[in-house]
Coordinates of C-alpha atoms and ligand atoms in Angstrom, one line a residue:
X157 CA 0.0 0.0 0.0
X158 CA 2.8 2.3 1.0
X159 CA 4.7 1.8 -2.3
X160 CA 1.5 2.3 -4.2
X161 CA 0.8 5.6 -2.3
X162 CA 4.3 7.0 -3.1
X163 CA 4.2 5.9 -6.6
X164 CA 1.0 7.9 -7.3
X165 CA 2.4 10.5 -9.8
X166 CA 0.1 13.2 -8.4
X167 CA 1.7 13.0 -4.9
X168 CA 5.1 14.7 -5.6
X169 CA 3.3 17.3 -7.6
X170 CA 0.9 18.2 -4.8
X171 CA 3.8 18.0 -2.3
X172 CA 5.7 20.4 -4.4
X173 CA 2.8 22.9 -4.6
X174 CA 2.2 22.7 -0.8
X175 CA 6.0 23.3 -0.2
X176 CA 6.0 26.2 -2.6
X177 CA 2.9 27.7 -1.0
X178 CA 4.5 27.4 2.5
X179 CA 7.7 29.0 1.1
X180 CA 5.8 31.9 -0.4
X181 CA 3.7 32.4 2.7
X182 CA 6.8 32.7 4.9
X183 CA 7.4 36.3 6.0
X184 CA 10.9 37.7 5.5
X185 CA 13.1 36.5 8.3
X186 CA 13.4 39.1 11.1
X187 CA 16.8 40.7 11.3
X188 CA 18.7 43.0 13.7
X189 CA 19.3 46.5 12.4
X190 CA 22.1 48.5 14.0
X191 CA 21.4 52.3 14.2
X192 CA 23.8 54.7 15.7
X193 CA 23.2 58.5 16.0
X194 CA 25.2 61.3 17.4
X195 CA 23.6 64.3 19.0
X196 CA 25.1 67.4 17.5
X197 CA 24.5 70.9 18.7
X198 CA 25.5 72.6 15.4
X199 CA 24.5 75.3 13.0
X200 CA 22.1 74.3 10.2
X201 CA 20.6 76.2 7.3
X202 CA 16.8 76.6 7.6
X203 CA 15.8 78.2 4.3
X204 CA 16.6 78.2 0.6
X205 CA 18.7 81.4 0.9
X206 CA 21.1 80.2 3.5
X207 CA 19.8 81.5 6.8
X208 CA 21.7 79.9 9.7
X209 CA 20.1 78.6 12.9
X210 CA 21.7 77.2 16.1
X211 CA 20.1 73.8 16.0
X212 CA 20.2 70.6 18.1
X213 CA 20.2 67.6 15.8
X214 CA 20.7 63.9 15.3
X215 CA 23.8 63.6 13.0
X216 CA 24.0 67.3 12.2
X217 CA 20.8 67.5 10.1
X218 CA 17.1 68.5 10.4
X219 CA 15.4 66.1 10.3
X220 CA 17.6 63.2 11.5
X221 CA 18.4 60.2 9.4
X222 CA 15.6 58.0 8.0
X223 CA 15.4 54.7 9.9
X224 CA 13.8 51.9 7.9
X225 CA 13.2 48.4 9.1
X226 CA 10.7 45.6 8.6
X227 CA 8.0 44.6 11.1
X228 CA 9.5 42.0 13.5
X229 CA 13.1 43.4 13.2
X230 CA 15.1 44.2 16.2
X231 CA 16.4 47.8 16.3
X232 CA 19.8 47.9 18.0
X233 CA 20.2 51.6 18.8
X234 CA 23.0 53.7 20.2
X235 CA 22.9 57.4 21.0
X236 CA 26.2 59.2 21.4
X237 CA 26.3 62.5 23.2
X238 CA 29.8 63.9 22.7
X239 CA 31.4 65.8 25.6
X240 CA 31.6 68.9 23.3
X241 CA 27.8 69.3 23.7
X242 CA 26.3 71.4 26.5
X243 CA 22.9 69.6 26.8
X244 CA 21.6 66.2 27.7
X245 CA 19.8 64.4 24.9
X246 CA 17.7 61.3 24.5
X247 CA 15.9 59.2 21.9
X248 CA 12.2 58.4 21.9
X249 CA 11.1 56.1 19.1
X250 CA 7.3 56.1 18.7
X251 CA 7.8 52.6 17.1
X252 CA 9.1 51.1 20.4
X253 CA 7.2 49.6 23.3
X254 CA 9.6 50.0 26.2
X255 CA 10.1 51.9 29.5
X256 CA 10.2 55.7 29.3
X257 CA 12.4 55.8 32.4
X258 CA 14.9 53.3 31.1
X259 CA 15.4 53.2 27.3
X260 CA 14.2 56.8 26.7
X261 CA 16.1 58.4 29.6
X262 CA 18.5 61.4 29.1
X263 CA 22.1 60.9 28.1
X264 CA 24.6 63.4 29.6
X265 CA 27.4 65.0 27.5
X266 CA 30.3 62.6 27.2
X267 CA 28.0 59.6 27.6
X268 CA 26.2 57.2 25.3
X269 CA 23.2 54.9 25.6
X270 CA 22.4 51.6 24.0
X271 CA 19.0 49.9 23.9
X272 CA 17.1 47.5 21.7
X273 CA 13.4 47.0 20.8
X274 CA 11.4 44.9 18.4
X275 CA 9.5 46.8 15.8
X276 CA 6.3 44.9 16.2
X277 CA 3.9 47.4 14.6
X278 CA 4.1 48.2 10.9
X279 CA 3.7 51.9 10.0
X280 CA 5.4 55.2 10.1
X281 CA 6.5 56.8 13.4
X282 CA 8.1 59.9 14.7
X283 CA 11.2 59.7 16.7
X284 CA 12.5 62.7 18.8
X285 CA 14.6 63.8 21.7
X286 CA 12.7 63.8 25.0
X287 CA 15.3 65.6 27.1
X288 CA 14.0 68.6 29.1
X289 CA 12.7 70.9 27.9
X290 CA 11.3 68.6 25.3
X291 CA 9.5 71.3 23.3
X292 CA 12.8 73.0 22.8
X293 CA 14.7 69.9 21.8
X294 CA 12.1 69.1 19.1
X295 CA 11.7 72.7 18.0
X296 CA 15.5 73.0 17.6
X297 CA 15.5 70.0 15.3
X298 CA 15.8 66.7 17.2
X299 CA 13.2 64.6 15.3
X300 CA 12.9 62.2 12.4
X301 CA 11.1 59.2 11.0
X302 CA 11.2 55.5 11.4
X303 CA 9.4 53.5 8.8
X304 CA 8.4 49.9 9.7
X305 CA 7.5 48.1 6.5
X306 CA 4.8 45.4 7.0
X307 CA 6.2 41.9 7.1
X308 CA 3.6 40.7 4.6
X309 CA 5.0 43.1 2.0
X310 CA 2.8 44.6 -0.6
X311 CA -0.7 43.5 -1.4
X312 CA -3.9 44.7 -3.2
X313 CA -4.7 46.7 0.0
X314 CA -1.2 48.1 0.2
X315 CA 0.1 48.3 -3.3
X316 CA 3.8 48.8 -4.2
X317 CA 4.3 52.5 -4.9
X318 CA 6.3 53.9 -7.9
X319 CA 7.9 56.6 -5.7
X320 CA 8.2 57.3 -2.0
X321 CA 8.9 60.6 -0.3
X322 CA 9.3 61.6 3.3
X323 CA 7.9 64.9 4.4
X324 CA 8.3 66.1 8.0
X325 CA 6.6 69.3 9.0
X326 CA 7.7 71.4 12.0
X327 CA 7.3 74.8 13.5
X328 CA 10.2 77.2 13.3
X329 CA 10.9 79.4 16.3
X330 CA 13.6 82.0 15.4
X331 CA 14.4 82.6 19.1
X332 CA 16.0 79.3 19.9
X333 CA 16.4 80.1 23.6
X334 CA 12.8 81.0 24.3
X335 CA 11.4 77.7 25.7
X336 CA 8.2 79.3 27.0
X337 CA 7.3 80.7 23.6
X338 CA 7.6 77.2 22.2
X339 CA 5.5 75.6 24.9
X340 CA 2.9 78.4 24.7
X341 CA 2.9 78.5 20.9
X342 CA 4.0 82.1 20.7
X343 CA 6.5 83.5 18.2
X344 CA 6.7 80.7 15.7
X345 CA 7.5 82.4 12.5
X346 CA 7.6 79.8 9.8
X347 CA 6.8 76.2 8.9
X348 CA 9.7 73.8 8.0
X349 CA 9.3 70.9 5.6
X350 CA 12.2 68.6 6.0
X351 CA 14.1 71.3 7.9
X352 CA 13.5 74.2 5.4
X353 CA 10.9 76.9 4.8
X354 CA 9.2 76.3 1.4
X355 CA 11.8 73.6 0.9
X356 CA 10.3 72.2 -2.3
X357 CA 8.2 75.2 -3.6
X358 CA 9.7 77.3 -6.3
X359 CA 6.3 79.1 -6.7
X360 CA 6.5 80.8 -3.3
X361 CA 10.3 80.9 -3.0
X362 CA 12.5 81.9 -5.9
X363 CA 15.5 80.4 -4.1
X364 CA 13.9 76.9 -4.0
X365 CA 15.6 74.5 -6.4
X366 CA 14.0 71.2 -5.4
X367 CA 10.6 69.7 -6.1
X368 CA 9.1 66.2 -5.7
X369 CA 8.7 64.5 -9.0
X370 CA 6.9 61.5 -10.5
X371 CA 5.7 60.4 -13.9
X372 CA 2.0 60.8 -14.9
X373 CA 0.0 58.0 -13.4
X374 CA 2.6 56.8 -10.9
X375 CA 1.5 56.0 -7.4
X376 CA 3.4 58.4 -5.1
X377 CA 3.6 57.4 -1.5
X378 CA 4.2 60.2 1.1
X379 CA 5.5 59.2 4.6
X380 CA 4.3 62.2 6.6
X381 CA 5.3 63.2 10.1
X382 CA 3.8 66.1 12.1
X383 CA 6.7 67.3 14.2
X384 CA 5.0 70.5 15.2
X385 CA 5.2 71.5 18.8
X386 CA 1.5 72.4 19.2
X387 CA -0.4 72.5 15.8
X388 CA -2.2 69.7 14.0
X389 CA -1.7 69.6 10.2
X390 CA -4.6 69.6 7.7
X391 CA -2.7 67.5 5.1
X392 CA -4.2 68.1 1.6
X393 CA -2.9 67.6 -2.0
X394 CA -4.1 70.6 -4.0
X395 CA -5.5 69.4 -7.4
X396 CA -5.6 65.8 -6.1
X397 CA -7.4 63.4 -3.7
X398 CA -5.5 61.0 -1.5
X399 CA -6.2 57.7 -3.1
X400 CA -5.5 56.0 0.2
X401 CA -4.5 57.1 3.7
X402 CA -3.0 54.6 6.1
X403 CA -3.4 55.9 9.6
X404 CA -0.1 55.7 11.5
X405 CA 1.1 54.0 8.3
X406 CA -0.5 50.6 9.2
X407 CA -2.2 49.0 6.1
X408 CA -4.9 47.7 8.5
X409 CA -6.0 51.3 9.0
X410 CA -6.9 52.3 5.4
X411 CA -9.1 55.2 4.4
X412 CA -10.1 55.8 0.7
X413 CA -10.6 59.0 -1.3
X414 CA -9.7 61.5 1.3
X415 CA -9.4 65.2 0.6
X416 CA -7.9 66.5 3.8
X417 CA -6.7 64.4 6.7
X418 CA -5.9 65.9 10.1
X419 CA -2.6 64.7 11.4
X420 CA -2.2 65.2 15.2
X421 CA 0.9 66.5 16.8
X422 CA 3.5 63.7 16.9
X423 CA 1.4 61.5 14.6
X424 CA 2.6 60.1 11.3
X425 CA 0.7 58.6 8.4
X426 CA 1.1 57.3 4.9
X427 CA -0.6 59.1 2.0
X428 CA -0.9 57.7 -1.6
X429 CA -1.5 60.0 -4.5
X430 CA -2.1 58.8 -8.1
X431 CA -2.0 61.5 -10.8
X432 CA -3.8 61.3 -14.2
X433 CA -1.8 59.0 -16.5
X434 CA -2.5 60.7 -19.8
X435 CA -1.1 64.2 -19.3
X436 CA 1.4 66.0 -17.1
X437 CA 0.0 67.7 -13.9
X438 CA 1.2 69.4 -10.7
X439 CA 0.1 69.1 -7.1
X440 CA 0.8 71.4 -4.2
X441 CA 0.9 69.3 -1.1
X442 CA 0.0 71.6 1.8
X443 CA -1.0 72.1 5.4
X444 CA -4.4 73.6 4.5
X445 CA -4.3 75.6 7.7
X446 CA -3.3 78.8 5.8
X447 CA -1.3 80.2 8.7
X448 CA 1.0 77.2 8.3
X449 CA 0.9 76.9 4.5
X450 CA 1.9 80.5 3.8
X451 CA 4.6 80.3 6.4
X452 CA 6.3 77.5 4.4
X453 CA 4.3 74.3 4.5
X454 CA 3.8 74.0 0.7
X455 CA 5.5 71.3 -1.4
X456 CA 5.2 71.1 -5.2
X457 CA 4.9 67.6 -6.8
X458 CA 5.5 67.6 -10.6
X459 CA 4.0 64.7 -12.5
X460 CA 5.8 64.8 -15.8
X461 CA 7.2 62.3 -18.4
X462 CA 10.8 63.4 -17.8
X463 CA 10.7 63.1 -14.0
X464 CA 14.1 62.4 -12.5
X465 CA 14.3 58.6 -12.4
X466 CA 16.3 58.7 -9.1
X467 CA 13.9 60.8 -7.1
X468 CA 11.6 59.0 -4.7
X469 CA 13.5 55.8 -4.9
X470 CA 16.1 53.9 -2.7
X471 CA 17.9 56.4 -0.5
X472 CA 16.4 59.4 -2.3
X473 CA 13.1 59.4 -0.4
X474 CA 14.1 62.3 1.9
X475 CA 15.5 65.0 -0.5
X476 CA 18.1 67.3 1.1
Ligands
LIG749 CU1 18.0 66.8 22.7

């Protein structure tokens, strides 16, 4: 009987299909991703004409580096606070479930801190310094994004995008020393997008040289973080409709056909935009709260056949 069973020509075929299905269904093996950042109290340029600002940063830039892992990965993180700094700093990953008094505690100048966490929730999350006074550490530039790609990968519900861009909005307070103004929402002069006023908007700033780009009909995925101190963001694509919005960037939280989505302070979400395929168009991606838009929170997206093939791909998702 046994021999007869094995000799059935259909058996190896079925076995092969089952094994193939098991193989395909296997999520990507979780890995450990080492991330090291250095707190730098250094001067940065905050507009397209070269205005300097005494910032506090991760690795010398506003925002800090893009961290990207896959759901289930372990993030092995080290924060270095050099003894040349005057302030204590820290790291608070919104993608982590840990102990605020332990992993997220302050690191004095001349010290460093190491901790790990497992990125168990897919999505996009803010990270920021939580050292006192936190409003000042964020306002002066200590924030960034961590993207946790879903372990299932792409699907019909969460399609593969043609381009990806990171946009992080924040409030610019010219008086870097006035903590109370930051806390009380007084004296913020401009909106920063990825660290600069009208960063990608040649329409409102003649010194702007960068725009986001895609080809007509491409699916453009925006990873958006609201790093404002006090103000929510009314995120809207002028001359477009968000095809899908994934709240907190989790494909399980999908909204369809949204005009304006309110992004809370310290929230991040994913926004998909698909332009008409048959002709070139432009979008202005704005915080539709006009007080923020006209202070710098406008980003031009050009959908054109000769779009730069490198933009919005690989390491070019946060354009400096
Ligand atoms: Cu700090």
